[in-house]
Coordinates of C-alpha atoms in Angstrom, one line a residue:
X939 CA 37.1 69.3 -55.0
X940 CA 40.2 68.3 -52.7
X941 CA 39.4 64.7 -51.8
X942 CA 40.9 63.3 -48.4
X943 CA 42.3 59.6 -49.0
X944 CA 41.1 56.9 -46.4
X945 CA 41.4 54.1 -44.2
X946 CA 39.2 51.7 -45.1
X947 CA 36.6 50.9 -42.4
X948 CA 36.2 47.4 -41.7
X949 CA 32.5 46.3 -43.1
X950 CA 31.5 42.7 -44.0
X951 CA 31.1 41.9 -47.9
X952 CA 28.4 39.9 -48.6
X953 CA 26.9 39.1 -52.4
X954 CA 23.5 41.2 -51.2
X955 CA 23.1 43.7 -48.6
X956 CA 21.4 42.9 -45.2
X957 CA 18.5 45.5 -44.1
X958 CA 17.9 45.0 -40.3
X959 CA 15.3 47.9 -39.5
X960 CA 15.7 48.9 -36.1
X961 CA 12.1 50.6 -35.7
X962 CA 10.0 47.6 -36.3
X963 CA 10.4 43.6 -37.1
X964 CA 7.7 43.6 -39.4
X965 CA 9.2 46.4 -42.2
X966 CA 9.9 45.2 -45.3
X967 CA 13.7 45.5 -46.2
X968 CA 14.1 47.5 -49.0
X969 CA 14.9 46.6 -52.3
X970 CA 17.9 45.9 -54.0
X971 CA 17.0 48.8 -55.9
X972 CA 16.0 51.4 -53.0
X973 CA 19.6 50.0 -51.2
X974 CA 21.1 51.5 -54.7
X975 CA 19.3 54.9 -53.8
X976 CA 20.1 54.9 -50.5
X977 CA 23.7 54.6 -51.5
X978 CA 23.5 57.0 -54.4
X979 CA 22.0 59.5 -52.1
X980 CA 23.7 59.2 -48.7
X981 CA 27.2 59.6 -51.1
X982 CA 25.3 62.6 -52.4
X983 CA 24.5 64.2 -48.3
X984 CA 28.3 63.5 -48.1
X985 CA 29.5 66.1 -51.1
X986 CA 27.2 68.6 -50.1
X987 CA 28.5 68.3 -46.4
X988 CA 31.9 68.7 -48.0
X989 CA 30.8 72.1 -49.4
X990 CA 31.4 74.0 -46.2
X991 CA 34.9 72.2 -44.8
X992 CA 37.1 74.6 -42.5
X993 CA 33.5 76.8 -42.6
X994 CA 31.5 75.3 -39.5
X995 CA 34.7 74.1 -36.7
X996 CA 33.9 72.8 -34.4
X997 CA 30.2 72.0 -35.6
X998 CA 30.7 68.8 -38.0
X999 CA 30.0 69.3 -41.8
X1000 CA 26.4 68.3 -42.2
X1001 CA 24.7 67.9 -45.5
X1002 CA 21.0 66.6 -46.5
X1003 CA 19.1 65.2 -48.9
X1004 CA 15.4 64.6 -49.0
X1005 CA 14.4 62.7 -52.0
X1006 CA 11.0 60.9 -52.9
X1007 CA 8.9 58.3 -55.5
X1008 CA 8.1 59.6 -58.7
X1009 CA 5.7 56.8 -59.6
X1010 CA 7.5 54.9 -62.3
X1011 CA 10.0 52.7 -59.4
X1012 CA 12.7 55.9 -59.7
X1013 CA 13.3 58.5 -56.6
X1014 CA 13.9 61.9 -57.3
X1015 CA 15.5 64.6 -54.8
X1016 CA 13.1 67.2 -53.8
X1017 CA 15.4 69.2 -51.4
X1018 CA 18.8 69.6 -50.5
X1019 CA 20.4 71.1 -48.0
X1020 CA 24.2 71.8 -45.9
X1021 CA 25.7 73.8 -42.8
X1022 CA 27.4 76.6 -44.2
X1023 CA 29.1 77.7 -41.2
X1024 CA 29.1 77.6 -37.2
X1025 CA 25.2 79.4 -36.4
X1026 CA 23.4 79.1 -39.7
X1027 CA 20.5 77.4 -40.4
X1028 CA 21.2 73.4 -40.1
X1029 CA 21.1 71.5 -43.3
X1030 CA 18.0 69.4 -42.6
X1031 CA 15.9 72.7 -42.2
X1032 CA 16.8 74.1 -45.4
X1033 CA 16.1 70.8 -46.9
X1034 CA 13.0 70.3 -45.7
X1035 CA 12.1 74.5 -46.7
X1036 CA 13.3 73.6 -50.5
X1037 CA 11.0 70.8 -50.3
X1038 CA 8.0 72.0 -49.0
X1039 CA 4.8 69.8 -48.8
X1040 CA 6.7 67.2 -51.5
X1041 CA 8.7 65.7 -48.4
X1042 CA 5.7 64.6 -46.3
X1043 CA 5.9 60.5 -46.8
X1044 CA 10.0 61.1 -47.9
X1045 CA 13.1 59.7 -47.3
X1046 CA 15.8 62.0 -45.2
X1047 CA 19.6 61.1 -46.5
X1048 CA 21.6 62.5 -43.4
X1049 CA 26.1 61.8 -44.0
X1050 CA 25.8 62.2 -39.8
X1051 CA 23.2 61.9 -37.0
X1052 CA 22.3 65.6 -36.1
X1053 CA 22.5 67.4 -32.9
X1054 CA 20.0 66.6 -30.8
X1055 CA 20.1 68.2 -27.0
X1056 CA 19.1 71.3 -24.8
X1057 CA 18.6 74.1 -27.0
X1058 CA 20.0 72.5 -30.4
X1059 CA 16.8 70.4 -30.9
X1060 CA 15.9 72.3 -35.0
X1061 CA 17.4 69.3 -37.2
X1062 CA 15.3 66.7 -35.6
X1063 CA 12.4 69.2 -35.1
X1064 CA 12.0 70.2 -38.9
X1065 CA 12.6 66.5 -39.8
X1066 CA 9.7 65.7 -38.1
X1067 CA 7.7 68.8 -38.8
X1068 CA 7.8 68.2 -42.6
X1069 CA 6.3 64.8 -42.1
X1070 CA 9.7 62.8 -43.0
X1071 CA 8.8 59.0 -43.0
X1072 CA 12.3 57.3 -43.4
X1073 CA 15.9 59.1 -42.5
X1074 CA 18.9 57.3 -43.3
X1075 CA 22.1 58.1 -41.1
X1076 CA 25.7 57.0 -42.4
X1077 CA 26.7 57.7 -38.9
X1078 CA 26.2 58.4 -35.8
X1079 CA 27.5 61.4 -33.8
X1080 CA 30.9 60.7 -32.6
X1081 CA 30.5 62.4 -29.2
X1082 CA 29.3 60.7 -26.7
X1083 CA 26.8 62.8 -24.9
X1084 CA 25.5 63.3 -28.3
X1085 CA 25.6 60.0 -29.8
X1086 CA 22.0 57.8 -31.0
X1087 CA 20.5 61.3 -29.3
X1088 CA 18.2 62.3 -32.5
X1089 CA 18.0 58.9 -33.3
X1090 CA 16.0 57.8 -30.7
X1091 CA 14.2 60.7 -30.7
X1092 CA 13.2 60.1 -34.1
X1093 CA 12.4 56.0 -33.9
X1094 CA 10.0 57.4 -30.9
X1095 CA 8.0 59.5 -33.2
X1096 CA 7.3 56.4 -35.5
X1097 CA 10.3 57.4 -38.0
X1098 CA 12.0 54.7 -39.7
X1099 CA 15.7 55.3 -39.2
X1100 CA 18.3 53.4 -40.9
X1101 CA 21.9 53.4 -39.9
X1102 CA 24.4 52.0 -42.6
X1103 CA 27.0 50.1 -41.3
X1104 CA 24.1 48.6 -38.3
X1105 CA 20.7 48.6 -40.1
X1106 CA 22.1 48.7 -43.8
X1107 CA 25.0 46.5 -44.5
X1108 CA 26.3 45.7 -47.7
X1109 CA 29.4 45.9 -50.2
X1110 CA 27.2 48.2 -52.4
X1111 CA 27.5 50.8 -48.9
X1112 CA 31.2 51.3 -48.4
X1113 CA 31.9 53.7 -50.2
X1114 CA 29.6 55.7 -49.0
X1115 CA 30.2 55.0 -45.6
X1116 CA 33.9 56.3 -46.4
X1117 CA 32.3 59.4 -47.6
X1118 CA 30.9 60.5 -44.8
X1119 CA 33.6 59.0 -42.8
X1120 CA 35.9 61.4 -44.8
X1121 CA 33.7 64.4 -44.9
X1122 CA 33.9 64.4 -40.8
X1123 CA 37.3 62.9 -40.2
X1124 CA 38.7 65.9 -38.2
X1125 CA 36.2 65.9 -36.3
X1126 CA 36.2 62.0 -35.6
X1127 CA 40.1 61.8 -35.0
X1128 CA 39.0 65.0 -32.2
X1129 CA 36.8 63.0 -30.4
X1130 CA 38.5 60.0 -30.3
X1131 CA 42.7 60.9 -29.8
X1132 CA 41.1 64.5 -27.7
X1133 CA 43.1 66.5 -30.4
X1134 CA 42.5 68.3 -33.5
X1135 CA 43.1 66.5 -36.8
X1136 CA 46.6 67.6 -37.9
X1137 CA 47.9 67.5 -41.5
X1138 CA 51.3 67.6 -42.2
X1139 CA 52.5 69.4 -45.6
X1140 CA 55.6 70.1 -47.5
X1141 CA 56.9 70.2 -50.6
X1142 CA 60.5 68.3 -51.6
X1143 CA 62.7 67.9 -54.7
X1144 CA 63.2 64.7 -55.9
X1145 CA 66.1 63.9 -54.2
X1146 CA 64.4 64.5 -50.8
X1147 CA 65.1 68.0 -49.8
X1148 CA 63.0 71.0 -48.9
X1149 CA 66.1 74.0 -49.5
X1150 CA 68.9 74.1 -50.9
X1151 CA 71.9 74.4 -48.6
X1152 CA 71.6 77.8 -48.5
X1153 CA 68.0 77.2 -47.1
X1154 CA 66.7 78.7 -50.3
X1155 CA 63.3 77.2 -50.2
X1156 CA 60.9 78.9 -52.3
X1157 CA 59.1 77.5 -56.0
X1158 CA 60.2 73.8 -55.0
X1159 CA 56.4 72.6 -56.4
X1160 CA 54.4 74.2 -59.5
X1161 CA 52.0 77.0 -59.2
X1162 CA 48.9 74.6 -59.4
X1163 CA 50.9 72.3 -56.4
X1164 CA 50.7 75.6 -54.8
X1165 CA 47.1 76.4 -55.5
X1166 CA 46.4 72.6 -54.0
X1167 CA 47.8 73.8 -50.7
X1168 CA 45.7 77.2 -50.6
X1169 CA 42.6 74.7 -50.7
X1170 CA 44.4 72.7 -48.1
X1171 CA 44.3 76.1 -46.2
X1172 CA 40.8 76.9 -46.8
X1173 CA 40.1 73.0 -44.7
X1174 CA 42.2 74.4 -41.7
X1175 CA 41.1 76.0 -38.5
X1176 CA 45.1 76.9 -37.9
X1177 CA 48.3 76.9 -39.4
X1178 CA 51.6 76.3 -37.6
X1179 CA 54.7 77.0 -38.8
X1180 CA 58.4 77.2 -36.8
X1181 CA 61.1 80.3 -35.9
X1182 CA 63.3 79.1 -38.7
X1183 CA 60.4 79.3 -41.3
X1184 CA 59.2 83.0 -40.1
X1185 CA 63.0 84.0 -40.4
X1186 CA 63.7 81.8 -43.8
X1187 CA 61.0 82.5 -46.0
X1188 CA 58.9 84.7 -44.2
X1189 CA 55.5 83.4 -45.1
X1190 CA 51.8 85.0 -45.5
X1191 CA 50.2 82.0 -45.0
X1192 CA 46.6 82.3 -46.5
X1193 CA 44.5 80.9 -48.9
X1194 CA 45.1 83.6 -51.5
X1195 CA 44.2 82.3 -54.9
X1196 CA 42.0 79.2 -52.9
X1197 CA 39.2 82.1 -51.6
X1198 CA 37.0 80.3 -49.2
X1199 CA 38.0 80.4 -45.2
X1200 CA 41.0 81.9 -43.6
X1201 CA 42.5 80.0 -41.3
X1202 CA 44.5 81.4 -38.0
X1203 CA 48.2 81.3 -38.7
X1204 CA 50.2 80.4 -35.6
X1205 CA 54.4 80.6 -34.9
X1206 CA 55.6 78.4 -32.5
X1207 CA 59.0 79.6 -31.2
X1208 CA 60.3 79.1 -27.8
X1209 CA 63.7 82.1 -28.3
X1210 CA 61.3 84.4 -29.6
X1211 CA 64.5 85.3 -31.7
X1212 CA 62.1 86.2 -34.7
X1213 CA 62.2 89.3 -36.7
X1214 CA 60.1 92.7 -35.9
X1215 CA 59.3 92.9 -40.2
X1216 CA 57.4 90.1 -41.0
X1217 CA 54.3 89.4 -43.1
X1218 CA 52.2 87.3 -40.5
X1219 CA 52.6 90.0 -37.8
X1220 CA 50.1 92.0 -40.6
X1221 CA 46.6 91.1 -39.1
X1222 CA 44.6 93.1 -41.4
X1223 CA 43.0 90.1 -43.2
X1224 CA 43.9 87.4 -40.7
X1225 CA 44.7 86.9 -36.8
X1226 CA 48.2 85.7 -36.3
X1227 CA 49.0 83.9 -32.6
X1228 CA 52.5 83.3 -31.4
X1229 CA 53.1 80.4 -29.1
X1230 CA 56.6 80.7 -26.9
X1231 CA 58.3 79.9 -23.6
X1232 CA 57.0 81.7 -20.6
X1233 CA 59.7 84.4 -19.9
X1234 CA 60.5 84.5 -23.3
X1235 CA 61.6 87.6 -24.6
X1236 CA 59.1 90.3 -22.8
X1237 CA 60.1 93.3 -24.2
X1238 CA 59.3 91.3 -28.1
X1239 CA 56.0 90.3 -26.8
X1240 CA 54.6 93.8 -26.3
X1241 CA 56.3 94.5 -29.0
X1242 CA 53.6 91.6 -31.1
X1243 CA 50.9 92.7 -28.8
X1244 CA 51.2 96.6 -30.2
X1245 CA 50.8 95.1 -33.5
X1246 CA 47.1 92.9 -32.7
X1247 CA 49.2 90.0 -32.8
X1248 CA 47.6 87.2 -29.3
X1249 CA 50.9 85.6 -27.5
X1250 CA 50.5 82.3 -25.8
X1251 CA 52.8 81.6 -23.2
X1252 CA 53.7 78.3 -22.2
X1253 CA 55.7 76.4 -19.1
X1254 CA 57.5 74.2 -21.9
X1255 CA 56.6 74.3 -25.3
X1256 CA 56.4 71.4 -27.8
X1257 CA 53.9 70.6 -30.2
X1258 CA 51.4 68.3 -27.2
X1259 CA 51.0 70.9 -25.1
X1260 CA 49.7 73.1 -28.4
X1261 CA 47.2 70.1 -29.7
X1262 CA 45.8 70.5 -26.0
X1263 CA 45.5 74.2 -26.0
X1264 CA 44.0 74.3 -29.8
X1265 CA 41.6 71.3 -28.9
X1266 CA 40.2 73.3 -25.8
X1267 CA 40.0 76.4 -28.5
X1268 CA 37.5 74.0 -30.5
X1269 CA 40.1 73.6 -33.0
X1270 CA 38.8 70.5 -35.4
X1271 CA 41.9 71.0 -38.0
X1272 CA 44.9 72.0 -37.8
X1273 CA 47.6 72.1 -40.8
X1274 CA 51.4 72.1 -39.8
X1275 CA 53.2 73.6 -42.6
X1276 CA 56.9 73.7 -41.1
X1277 CA 60.2 72.7 -41.1
X1278 CA 62.2 69.3 -40.3
X1279 CA 62.8 69.8 -37.0
X1280 CA 59.6 70.7 -36.0
X1281 CA 58.0 68.4 -38.3
X1282 CA 60.3 65.4 -36.8
X1283 CA 58.8 66.7 -33.1
X1284 CA 55.2 66.6 -34.2
X1285 CA 55.9 63.1 -35.6
X1286 CA 57.3 62.1 -32.5
X1287 CA 54.6 63.7 -30.0
X1288 CA 52.5 61.5 -32.2
X1289 CA 49.6 64.3 -33.1
X1290 CA 50.5 64.1 -36.6
X1291 CA 47.6 62.2 -38.5
X1292 CA 47.9 62.9 -42.0
X1293 CA 50.7 63.5 -45.1
X1294 CA 51.0 65.3 -47.7
X1295 CA 54.4 65.6 -49.8
X1296 CA 54.5 67.2 -52.9
X1297 CA 57.2 65.8 -54.9
X1298 CA 58.9 68.3 -57.5
X1299 CA 60.6 66.8 -60.7
X1300 CA 64.0 68.4 -59.7
X1301 CA 67.5 67.9 -58.3
X1302 CA 68.8 70.3 -55.8
X1303 CA 71.7 68.3 -54.2
X1304 CA 73.7 69.3 -51.3
X1305 CA 74.7 67.0 -48.0
X1306 CA 73.7 70.0 -45.9
X1307 CA 70.5 70.8 -47.5
X1308 CA 67.3 69.9 -45.0
X1309 CA 65.0 67.1 -45.5
X1310 CA 61.4 67.7 -44.9
X1311 CA 61.2 65.8 -41.7
X1312 CA 64.1 65.5 -38.7
X1313 CA 65.6 63.4 -36.5
X1314 CA 63.2 60.9 -35.1
X1315 CA 66.1 58.7 -33.3
X1316 CA 65.6 56.0 -35.5
X1317 CA 68.4 53.3 -36.5
X1318 CA 67.0 50.3 -38.5
X1319 CA 64.4 50.2 -41.2
X1320 CA 62.3 48.6 -39.0
X1321 CA 61.4 51.4 -37.0
X1322 CA 60.0 53.1 -40.0
X1323 CA 56.6 54.4 -39.3
X1324 CA 54.0 53.3 -42.2
X1325 CA 52.2 55.5 -44.1
X1326 CA 48.5 53.5 -44.6
X1327 CA 46.0 54.1 -47.7
X1328 CA 48.6 56.0 -50.0
X1329 CA 46.5 58.0 -52.2
X1330 CA 48.9 59.4 -55.5
X1331 CA 48.2 62.4 -57.5
X1332 CA 49.9 63.9 -60.4
X1333 CA 49.5 68.1 -60.4
X1334 CA 50.8 69.8 -63.1
X1335 CA 54.2 68.4 -63.0
X1336 CA 54.4 68.0 -59.4
X1337 CA 53.5 64.6 -57.8
X1338 CA 51.2 64.7 -54.7
X1339 CA 51.3 62.1 -52.3
X1340 CA 49.1 61.5 -49.4
X1341 CA 48.5 59.2 -47.0
X1342 CA 47.9 58.2 -42.9
X1343 CA 49.9 57.5 -40.1
X1344 CA 47.0 57.0 -37.5
X1345 CA 43.7 55.7 -39.6
X1346 CA 40.5 57.3 -39.5
X1347 CA 38.7 56.5 -36.6
X1348 CA 36.2 53.8 -36.7
X1349 CA 33.4 54.7 -34.2
X1350 CA 30.7 51.7 -35.7
X1351 CA 30.5 50.2 -32.7
X1352 CA 28.2 51.8 -30.2
X1353 CA 29.1 53.0 -27.2
X1354 CA 26.1 53.7 -24.6
X1355 CA 26.3 57.4 -23.3
X1356 CA 25.7 58.5 -19.8
X1357 CA 21.8 58.8 -20.5
X1358 CA 22.1 54.7 -21.7
X1359 CA 24.2 53.8 -18.6
X1360 CA 21.9 55.2 -16.2
X1361 CA 18.7 53.8 -17.4
X1362 CA 20.9 50.2 -17.2
X1363 CA 21.8 51.2 -13.7
X1364 CA 20.5 53.7 -12.2
X1365 CA 24.0 54.3 -9.6
X1366 CA 25.2 55.6 -12.3
X1367 CA 24.4 59.3 -12.0
X1368 CA 25.5 61.6 -15.0
X1369 CA 25.4 64.5 -11.6
X1370 CA 27.9 62.5 -9.6
X1371 CA 31.4 64.7 -10.9
X1372 CA 32.5 66.9 -8.2
X1373 CA 33.5 69.5 -10.7
X1374 CA 31.2 70.3 -14.0
X1375 CA 33.0 72.0 -16.4
X1376 CA 31.7 73.8 -19.9
X1377 CA 32.3 75.5 -22.5
X1378 CA 31.4 74.7 -25.6
X1379 CA 27.7 74.7 -27.1
X1380 CA 27.1 71.1 -27.5
X1381 CA 29.1 69.6 -24.4
X1382 CA 26.7 68.0 -22.0
X1383 CA 25.6 71.3 -19.9
X1384 CA 26.6 73.7 -22.6
X1385 CA 23.0 75.4 -22.1
X1386 CA 24.6 77.2 -19.8
X1387 CA 27.6 79.2 -22.4
X1388 CA 26.5 82.4 -22.6
X1389 CA 26.6 81.4 -26.2
X1390 CA 23.9 79.0 -26.1
X1391 CA 21.2 80.2 -28.5
X1392 CA 18.0 80.6 -25.5
X1393 CA 16.6 83.9 -26.4
X1394 CA 16.2 86.8 -23.5
X1395 CA 13.7 90.0 -23.6
X1396 CA 15.9 92.8 -21.7
X1397 CA 15.6 96.7 -22.6
X1398 CA 18.2 98.0 -25.0
X1399 CA 19.6 101.2 -24.8
X1400 CA 16.1 103.3 -25.1
X1401 CA 14.4 101.2 -22.6
X1402 CA 12.2 99.3 -25.5
X1403 CA 12.3 95.3 -24.8
X1404 CA 13.9 93.6 -27.5
X1405 CA 14.3 90.2 -27.7
X1406 CA 18.1 89.5 -27.8
X1407 CA 19.4 86.0 -29.2
X1408 CA 21.3 84.9 -26.3
X1409 CA 23.3 86.5 -22.9
X1410 CA 26.1 87.2 -24.7
X1411 CA 24.3 89.2 -27.5
X1412 CA 23.1 91.3 -24.1
X1413 CA 26.4 91.0 -22.9
X1414 CA 28.7 92.7 -25.4
X1415 CA 26.0 95.2 -26.7
X1416 CA 26.1 96.7 -23.1
X1417 CA 29.7 97.7 -23.3
X1418 CA 28.6 100.9 -25.5
X1419 CA 25.4 101.7 -24.1
X1420 CA 25.4 105.5 -23.3
X1421 CA 28.0 106.8 -25.7
X1422 CA 27.6 109.2 -28.3
X1423 CA 30.6 108.1 -30.4
X1424 CA 28.6 107.2 -33.8
X1425 CA 31.0 104.7 -34.5
X1426 CA 29.8 102.9 -31.0
X1427 CA 26.5 102.9 -32.0
X1428 CA 26.9 101.2 -35.0
X1429 CA 29.2 98.8 -33.1
X1430 CA 26.0 98.3 -31.0
X1431 CA 24.4 96.8 -33.7
X1432 CA 26.8 95.3 -35.0
X1433 CA 29.0 94.1 -31.8
X1434 CA 32.8 94.5 -33.3
X1435 CA 35.1 96.7 -31.9
X1436 CA 36.1 96.1 -28.0
X1437 CA 38.3 99.5 -28.0
X1438 CA 35.6 101.4 -27.8
X1439 CA 33.9 100.4 -24.4
X1440 CA 32.2 102.5 -22.2
X1441 CA 34.3 103.6 -19.9
X1442 CA 32.2 102.3 -16.8
X1443 CA 32.3 98.9 -18.3
X1444 CA 34.5 97.2 -15.5
X1445 CA 32.6 97.8 -12.6
X1446 CA 29.4 97.3 -14.7
X1447 CA 29.4 94.2 -16.4
X1448 CA 28.9 92.1 -13.2
X1449 CA 25.4 93.7 -12.8
X1450 CA 25.0 93.3 -16.4
X1451 CA 25.3 89.3 -16.9
X1452 CA 23.4 88.8 -13.7
X1453 CA 20.0 90.3 -14.7
X1454 CA 20.9 87.9 -17.9
X1455 CA 21.5 85.3 -17.0
X1456 CA 18.2 85.4 -14.4
X1457 CA 16.3 86.2 -17.5
X1458 CA 17.7 83.0 -19.4
X1459 CA 17.1 80.8 -16.1
X1460 CA 13.6 82.2 -15.5
X1461 CA 12.9 82.4 -19.6
X1462 CA 13.7 78.8 -19.7
X1463 CA 12.2 76.8 -16.8
X1464 CA 14.0 73.6 -18.0
X1465 CA 17.6 75.0 -17.9
X1466 CA 16.8 77.0 -14.2
X1467 CA 16.3 72.7 -13.1
X1468 CA 19.3 71.6 -14.9
X1469 CA 21.4 74.4 -12.9
X1470 CA 19.4 73.1 -9.8
X1471 CA 20.0 69.3 -10.5
X1472 CA 23.9 70.4 -10.2
X1473 CA 23.9 70.9 -7.1
X1474 CA 26.7 70.0 -5.1
X1475 CA 29.1 70.9 -8.1
X1476 CA 31.0 73.0 -8.3
X1477 CA 30.6 75.1 -11.8
X1478 CA 33.4 75.7 -14.2
X1479 CA 33.2 78.3 -17.1
X1480 CA 36.0 76.3 -19.2
X1481 CA 37.2 78.7 -21.8
X1482 CA 40.7 78.8 -22.0
X1483 CA 41.3 82.0 -22.4
X1484 CA 38.7 83.7 -20.3
X1485 CA 40.2 84.7 -17.2
X1486 CA 37.9 86.5 -15.6
X1487 CA 34.4 84.3 -16.6
X1488 CA 35.6 81.5 -16.9
X1489 CA 38.5 79.2 -15.5
X1490 CA 41.5 79.9 -17.8
X1491 CA 44.0 77.4 -19.8
X1492 CA 45.7 76.8 -16.4
X1493 CA 42.7 76.9 -14.1
X1494 CA 43.4 80.1 -12.4
X1495 CA 40.6 82.0 -13.5
X1496 CA 38.2 83.1 -11.3
X1497 CA 34.7 81.4 -13.4
X1498 CA 32.8 84.5 -12.0
X1499 CA 30.3 83.1 -14.6
X1500 CA 29.5 80.2 -12.6
X1501 CA 28.8 82.2 -9.4
X1502 CA 26.5 84.4 -11.0
X1503 CA 24.3 81.8 -12.9
X1504 CA 24.3 79.5 -9.3
X1505 CA 22.9 83.1 -7.3
X1506 CA 20.5 84.0 -10.3
X1507 CA 19.0 80.2 -9.8
X1508 CA 19.2 81.0 -6.0
X1509 CA 17.0 84.3 -6.2
X1510 CA 14.3 82.1 -8.4
X1511 CA 14.2 79.7 -6.3
X1512 CA 13.4 81.9 -3.1
X1513 CA 11.2 83.5 -4.9

């Protein structure tokens, strides 16, 4: 298993552990042996969560361990689970189902506070219904509007909740707390810096060259190192290269031999001076996106589009605007496998958080041979960037050197959420913004999203009422209604093929969406109340790539979804 290195979290050293139980001042402090169990099981929960790295984005990696006393002074694990991928059963639900009745009165160990918001309360509900009496949490949720909500919900039901670094502080907990930070480092960086977690990876010779003077760069590192790179890719949402890498190396950028998740491949090129034949243009197994400047080589853009490649134009192309865009699209982790010029630009932009250097025991020489990082504008060694928390590992004949340019954000201090602030100062309203954006389902108004799992009962193509998991399921299925093509009928079940959309979809889709939203806000009254509470504000579905239902990346979209939602609510109010 690949392990992150870590920028240390500052935890006060103590000769003995201190436990401060937040739920009851009369509750006894855990014994040293119990604290040792706590540390072990929290570490186990983090290890479980790490199994789904790269598959859950943009959600956190969650693991849950349920343990109970065996009667001889020892604790035993009775249930485990982890979030396999986005949309699958919560880790907590899997663990309690595995434990069954045995988990009544047991302790649950979570590497991170679970989501707890409108439309997503399954984790807390599973723990409460199972009769869990104590919950130990590694770290609070890093997103401010979710931070502390699950903890308060559990404590309000009489469950004892201990949070590492807050209620439980001791030297023995440091490694467990580090594991919790590391397994969700991408989310912590994303929450703190508003960009995806970015890792710069390169392979170089012992004399610091990433290619010969001729430009030839294949097989610098060993086969074992390349397998490690495949693992790095499988943990990432996207892999970025520049135009030079495409022209010189013709990479595939897959996770072949590594298995698991296949990240999206991204090419950054201002000029689009790219070859027509390239491995990256084959999108049968994994998609490719090309990012360029507005107006660049329209003919080549059409060529790429014909290959099924998404082209995104920016007024000025640079690493920062690309990261802002990928942040909006929900990316958690991005791997940069680019040449020295683009690497220098990314570092100068301040968006690189970690570096992995694969150093091969080879010397190639050459005054014109390229180095991993191009010009940074530094003229004195005192200006050099320090790499912190270095880690060294031999992989085959190579040495892998890794470290952080920016430490993992320590979010231990509790930042009051909007709800907490409002309870102290009622003049601060959670609905005071004139423009309310919603996109991801965990956003404060994320329940308005078509993807939020609020079932609606609407007729299928035969007129029979069916419980659709979400508005989006119903909306997509209607693209294929009435088509006789057998493939289209299959698509009605699987929702896969947009090229088989019914001919009248352009005119029918607004009515379909309106009826679905009307059903959603009727079926779930608390959603209607939430929607009505936004009166006086402008609702905008903030999808960066949907110019019809959303606002689009530049804000020029028509945002029809918000209008239809408002109309649906008004109809019901009038009724």
